[in-house]
């Protein structure tokens, strides 16, 4: 009996220590997130188009964030897929808020990866933004806590970035086989040939969040790019009412794309 009591006592101590460590880690992540947001926020922008003769002149399409030397901005390829009205001098642009004032910088697309729905823009002139550091997406594990910052419903909420946080609830294939052949389409077939894993999150992203950086709350290192359209076309094609599940493309594919724009820096 005494032996059992001693064992239970030891077990209780182990459990208490374990939960104490977990609570401390969670608290530490919570404590560091406000400072991280303050640090990275200047490098997160609205991606859209600008046309001087249009009202409004700026059209918000999604979110992006600065990388490299600060002259490059990454977003989702579908965000910048809109056909520009070059006849009326419509151009790609990023929008930021500095010192209480809204600012616009024109940009051009210098690289795209349709397979992973990524695009890189180059800011015009000598414009630079504080770049975000890229992390190692191969080290991301299910259950880990991450945050993403972007511009949901941008034209309505304006240039005020919003942050959400949540765990990686699954690391799952970007496309899965469908139950019935009639559910297949050209996009699905193409993606089923070369499937890759994406991060599934338990935090909700909204229209305008596409292109937002998914980052470590403590270090601010980016491990993924939020995607609201591309993945849903594959994983949720069979749903009549798409879910609120959020996905992110691992940053390893962004690293590969950056190799194609070295001459643009």
Short mmCIF file of C-alpha atoms in Angstrom, two decimals:
data_model
loop_
_atom_site.label_atom_id
_atom_site.label_comp_id
_atom_site.label_asym_id
_atom_site.label_seq_id
_atom_site.Cartn_x
_atom_site.Cartn_y
_atom_site.Cartn_z
CA UNK A 1 0.00 0.00 0.00
CA UNK A 2 2.79 2.39 0.94
CA UNK A 3 4.55 1.55 -2.33
CA UNK A 4 1.43 2.39 -4.30
CA UNK A 5 1.07 5.68 -2.49
CA UNK A 6 4.67 6.54 -3.23
CA UNK A 7 4.14 5.72 -6.93
CA UNK A 8 0.99 7.82 -7.14
CA UNK A 9 2.80 10.63 -5.40
CA UNK A 10 5.64 10.50 -7.90
CA UNK A 11 3.17 10.35 -10.80
CA UNK A 12 1.35 13.38 -9.42
CA UNK A 13 4.58 15.35 -9.23
CA UNK A 14 5.44 14.45 -12.85
CA UNK A 15 1.99 15.50 -14.06
CA UNK A 16 2.18 18.76 -12.11
CA UNK A 17 5.61 19.56 -13.54
CA UNK A 18 4.46 18.69 -17.08
CA UNK A 19 1.42 20.95 -16.95
CA UNK A 20 3.44 23.66 -15.27
CA UNK A 21 5.94 23.61 -18.14
CA UNK A 22 3.14 23.61 -20.72
CA UNK A 23 1.36 26.52 -19.06
CA UNK A 24 4.62 28.44 -18.79
CA UNK A 25 5.36 27.84 -22.49
CA UNK A 26 1.86 28.95 -23.47
CA UNK A 27 2.15 32.03 -21.27
CA UNK A 28 5.57 32.84 -22.72
CA UNK A 29 4.19 32.63 -26.27
CA UNK A 30 1.29 34.88 -25.28
CA UNK A 31 3.61 37.38 -23.61
CA UNK A 32 5.95 37.60 -26.59
CA UNK A 33 3.29 37.91 -29.32
CA UNK A 34 2.46 41.62 -28.76
CA UNK A 35 6.14 42.56 -29.10
CA UNK A 36 6.47 40.35 -32.18
CA UNK A 37 3.43 41.94 -33.83
CA UNK A 38 4.81 45.42 -33.17
CA UNK A 39 8.11 44.42 -34.75
CA UNK A 40 6.83 42.73 -37.92
CA UNK A 41 3.74 44.84 -38.66
CA UNK A 42 5.61 47.47 -40.77
CA UNK A 43 6.55 44.76 -43.28
CA UNK A 44 3.00 43.48 -43.84
CA UNK A 45 1.04 45.23 -46.60
CA UNK A 46 -2.15 45.23 -48.61
CA UNK A 47 -1.62 44.02 -52.18
CA UNK A 48 -3.88 45.43 -54.86
CA UNK A 49 -4.02 47.66 -57.91
CA UNK A 50 -3.83 51.42 -58.45
CA UNK A 51 -5.48 53.44 -61.18
CA UNK A 52 -5.38 57.23 -61.00
CA UNK A 53 -8.59 57.79 -62.99
CA UNK A 54 -10.64 55.29 -60.96
CA UNK A 55 -12.69 55.87 -57.85
CA UNK A 56 -11.47 54.59 -55.52
CA UNK A 57 -8.00 54.73 -57.03
CA UNK A 58 -6.78 51.83 -54.89
CA UNK A 59 -8.34 48.37 -55.05
CA UNK A 60 -7.42 45.97 -52.24
CA UNK A 61 -7.05 42.31 -53.28
CA UNK A 62 -5.14 40.54 -50.52
CA UNK A 63 -2.20 40.63 -48.13
CA UNK A 64 1.54 40.47 -48.69
CA UNK A 65 4.75 40.78 -46.70
CA UNK A 66 8.27 42.01 -47.40
CA UNK A 67 11.14 39.56 -47.83
CA UNK A 68 14.78 39.62 -48.90
CA UNK A 69 16.24 43.11 -48.81
CA UNK A 70 12.81 44.69 -48.31
CA UNK A 71 12.22 45.51 -51.98
CA UNK A 72 10.34 42.25 -52.61
CA UNK A 73 6.82 41.39 -51.45
CA UNK A 74 5.33 37.90 -51.48
CA UNK A 75 1.63 37.10 -51.83
CA UNK A 76 -0.60 34.42 -53.35
CA UNK A 77 -0.58 34.14 -57.14
CA UNK A 78 -4.38 34.25 -57.24
CA UNK A 79 -4.29 37.64 -55.47
CA UNK A 80 -2.48 39.24 -58.42
CA UNK A 81 -4.13 37.17 -61.17
CA UNK A 82 -6.50 40.02 -62.09
CA UNK A 83 -6.00 41.25 -65.66
CA UNK A 84 -4.68 44.80 -65.44
CA UNK A 85 -6.31 47.59 -67.44
CA UNK A 86 -3.05 48.81 -68.93
CA UNK A 87 -4.92 51.10 -71.31
CA UNK A 88 -5.96 53.17 -68.31
CA UNK A 89 -2.58 52.77 -66.58
CA UNK A 90 -3.74 50.34 -63.91
CA UNK A 91 -0.76 48.87 -62.06
CA UNK A 92 0.01 46.50 -59.22
CA UNK A 93 0.61 48.27 -55.93
CA UNK A 94 1.09 47.75 -52.23
CA UNK A 95 -0.63 49.91 -49.62
CA UNK A 96 0.69 50.71 -46.16
CA UNK A 97 -0.14 53.03 -43.29
CA UNK A 98 2.75 55.02 -41.82
CA UNK A 99 2.58 57.84 -39.32
CA UNK A 100 -1.21 57.87 -39.50
CA UNK A 101 -1.20 58.33 -43.28
CA UNK A 102 -2.08 55.86 -46.04
CA UNK A 103 0.67 55.35 -48.60
CA UNK A 104 0.92 53.56 -51.94
CA UNK A 105 3.95 52.07 -53.72
CA UNK A 106 3.65 50.73 -57.25
CA UNK A 107 5.03 47.26 -57.94
CA UNK A 108 5.52 44.69 -60.68
CA UNK A 109 5.40 40.93 -60.64
CA UNK A 110 8.83 39.33 -61.04
CA UNK A 111 8.14 35.66 -60.25
CA UNK A 112 5.21 33.30 -59.93
CA UNK A 113 4.66 29.69 -58.92
CA UNK A 114 1.14 28.63 -59.97
CA UNK A 115 1.59 25.13 -58.56
CA UNK A 116 2.01 26.51 -55.02
CA UNK A 117 -0.01 29.69 -55.65
CA UNK A 118 2.84 32.06 -54.85
CA UNK A 119 3.93 35.33 -56.44
CA UNK A 120 6.73 37.80 -55.74
CA UNK A 121 6.43 41.53 -56.48
CA UNK A 122 9.21 44.09 -56.82
CA UNK A 123 8.59 47.55 -55.37
CA UNK A 124 9.23 50.48 -57.68
CA UNK A 125 12.16 52.83 -57.30
CA UNK A 126 14.20 52.52 -54.13
CA UNK A 127 11.24 51.62 -51.93
CA UNK A 128 12.07 49.29 -49.05
CA UNK A 129 10.03 47.73 -46.25
CA UNK A 130 11.24 45.92 -43.11
CA UNK A 131 11.56 42.31 -44.33
CA UNK A 132 10.32 39.30 -42.40
CA UNK A 133 12.70 36.44 -41.70
CA UNK A 134 11.89 33.04 -43.17
CA UNK A 135 11.91 30.01 -40.90
CA UNK A 136 12.17 26.28 -41.51
CA UNK A 137 8.75 24.86 -42.39
CA UNK A 138 10.08 21.29 -42.18
CA UNK A 139 10.26 21.68 -38.40
CA UNK A 140 6.59 22.62 -37.97
CA UNK A 141 4.68 20.08 -35.90
CA UNK A 142 1.00 19.43 -35.28
CA UNK A 143 -0.20 21.14 -32.12
CA UNK A 144 2.29 24.01 -32.29
CA UNK A 145 0.97 27.54 -31.87
CA UNK A 146 1.42 30.09 -34.67
CA UNK A 147 -0.02 33.49 -35.62
CA UNK A 148 -0.85 35.27 -38.85
CA UNK A 149 -1.32 38.96 -39.53
CA UNK A 150 -3.09 40.44 -42.53
CA UNK A 151 -5.86 42.60 -43.90
CA UNK A 152 -9.18 40.71 -43.83
CA UNK A 153 -11.98 42.40 -45.77
CA UNK A 154 -9.45 45.13 -46.62
CA UNK A 155 -11.61 47.66 -48.44
CA UNK A 156 -14.05 47.67 -45.52
CA UNK A 157 -11.67 47.63 -42.55
CA UNK A 158 -8.94 49.76 -44.13
CA UNK A 159 -5.21 49.71 -43.54
CA UNK A 160 -5.34 48.28 -40.04
CA UNK A 161 -3.69 44.83 -39.85
CA UNK A 162 -5.45 42.12 -37.86
CA UNK A 163 -3.75 39.21 -36.08
CA UNK A 164 -5.14 35.73 -35.41
CA UNK A 165 -3.45 32.80 -33.72
CA UNK A 166 -4.09 29.06 -33.55
CA UNK A 167 -2.45 25.68 -33.61
CA UNK A 168 -1.44 23.60 -36.60
CA UNK A 169 -4.30 21.11 -36.37
CA UNK A 170 -3.00 18.91 -39.20
CA UNK A 171 -0.27 18.61 -41.79
CA UNK A 172 -2.26 17.25 -44.69
CA UNK A 173 -2.01 16.65 -48.45
CA UNK A 174 -3.05 19.63 -50.53
CA UNK A 175 -5.34 17.43 -52.65
CA UNK A 176 -6.99 14.13 -51.82
CA UNK A 177 -8.76 11.63 -54.13
CA UNK A 178 -12.48 12.27 -54.55
CA UNK A 179 -15.22 9.74 -53.96
CA UNK A 180 -16.92 10.08 -57.35
CA UNK A 181 -15.37 10.77 -60.75
CA UNK A 182 -17.91 13.51 -61.49
CA UNK A 183 -16.27 15.54 -58.71
CA UNK A 184 -13.03 15.71 -60.70
CA UNK A 185 -12.06 18.70 -62.80
CA UNK A 186 -8.93 19.79 -64.64
CA UNK A 187 -7.46 21.59 -61.63
CA UNK A 188 -8.07 18.62 -59.36
CA UNK A 189 -6.45 16.15 -61.77
CA UNK A 190 -3.39 18.36 -62.14
CA UNK A 191 -2.91 18.70 -58.39
CA UNK A 192 -3.48 15.01 -57.69
CA UNK A 193 -0.48 14.22 -59.90
CA UNK A 194 1.89 16.23 -57.69
CA UNK A 195 0.33 16.52 -54.22
CA UNK A 196 2.23 18.21 -51.40
CA UNK A 197 1.51 18.84 -47.74
CA UNK A 198 -0.01 22.04 -46.38
CA UNK A 199 -0.66 23.29 -42.86
CA UNK A 200 -4.25 23.14 -41.64
CA UNK A 201 -5.03 25.64 -38.87
CA UNK A 202 -7.75 25.94 -36.28
CA UNK A 203 -7.78 29.75 -36.64
CA UNK A 204 -10.18 31.37 -39.11
CA UNK A 205 -8.89 33.49 -41.99
CA UNK A 206 -11.16 35.75 -44.01
CA UNK A 207 -11.27 37.16 -47.56
CA UNK A 208 -8.29 39.47 -47.81
CA UNK A 209 -6.11 37.25 -45.59
CA UNK A 210 -4.70 35.40 -48.61
CA UNK A 211 -0.96 36.07 -48.66
CA UNK A 212 -0.69 36.71 -44.90
CA UNK A 213 2.47 35.39 -43.22
CA UNK A 214 2.08 32.48 -40.79
CA UNK A 215 4.79 33.01 -38.21
CA UNK A 216 6.24 31.92 -34.89
CA UNK A 217 4.75 34.14 -32.12
CA UNK A 218 8.10 34.38 -30.37
CA UNK A 219 10.67 34.80 -33.16
CA UNK A 220 8.43 36.20 -35.91
CA UNK A 221 9.96 33.78 -38.44
CA UNK A 222 7.60 32.92 -41.28
CA UNK A 223 6.78 29.23 -41.78
CA UNK A 224 3.87 29.50 -44.22
CA UNK A 225 1.67 31.69 -46.40
CA UNK A 226 -2.07 31.78 -45.69
CA UNK A 227 -4.22 30.64 -48.63
CA UNK A 228 -7.99 31.16 -48.78
CA UNK A 229 -8.73 30.04 -52.36
CA UNK A 230 -6.19 27.71 -53.93
CA UNK A 231 -6.30 24.90 -51.36
CA UNK A 232 -10.07 25.07 -50.92
CA UNK A 233 -10.47 24.40 -54.66
CA UNK A 234 -8.71 21.09 -54.07
CA UNK A 235 -9.57 19.84 -50.59
CA UNK A 236 -13.12 21.22 -50.35
CA UNK A 237 -14.26 20.86 -53.94
CA UNK A 238 -16.91 18.32 -52.93
CA UNK A 239 -18.52 20.55 -50.28
CA UNK A 240 -21.63 22.53 -51.17
CA UNK A 241 -20.78 24.93 -48.34
CA UNK A 242 -17.00 25.28 -47.87
CA UNK A 243 -15.82 25.14 -44.26
CA UNK A 244 -14.05 27.82 -42.27
CA UNK A 245 -10.84 25.78 -42.18
CA UNK A 246 -7.72 27.81 -42.92
CA UNK A 247 -4.67 26.50 -44.78
CA UNK A 248 -1.12 27.71 -45.30
CA UNK A 249 1.47 26.88 -47.96
CA UNK A 250 4.83 25.88 -46.38
CA UNK A 251 7.51 28.54 -46.77
CA UNK A 252 9.93 26.04 -48.35
CA UNK A 253 8.22 26.70 -51.69
CA UNK A 254 8.74 30.44 -51.28
CA UNK A 255 12.44 29.83 -50.74
CA UNK A 256 12.55 27.95 -54.02
CA UNK A 257 10.78 30.78 -55.85
CA UNK A 258 13.10 33.41 -54.39
CA UNK A 259 15.96 31.71 -56.21
CA UNK A 260 14.41 32.86 -59.48
CA UNK A 261 14.52 36.58 -58.66
CA UNK A 262 18.11 37.09 -57.51
CA UNK A 263 18.76 39.30 -60.51
CA UNK A 264 15.87 41.54 -59.55
CA UNK A 265 17.23 42.62 -56.17
#
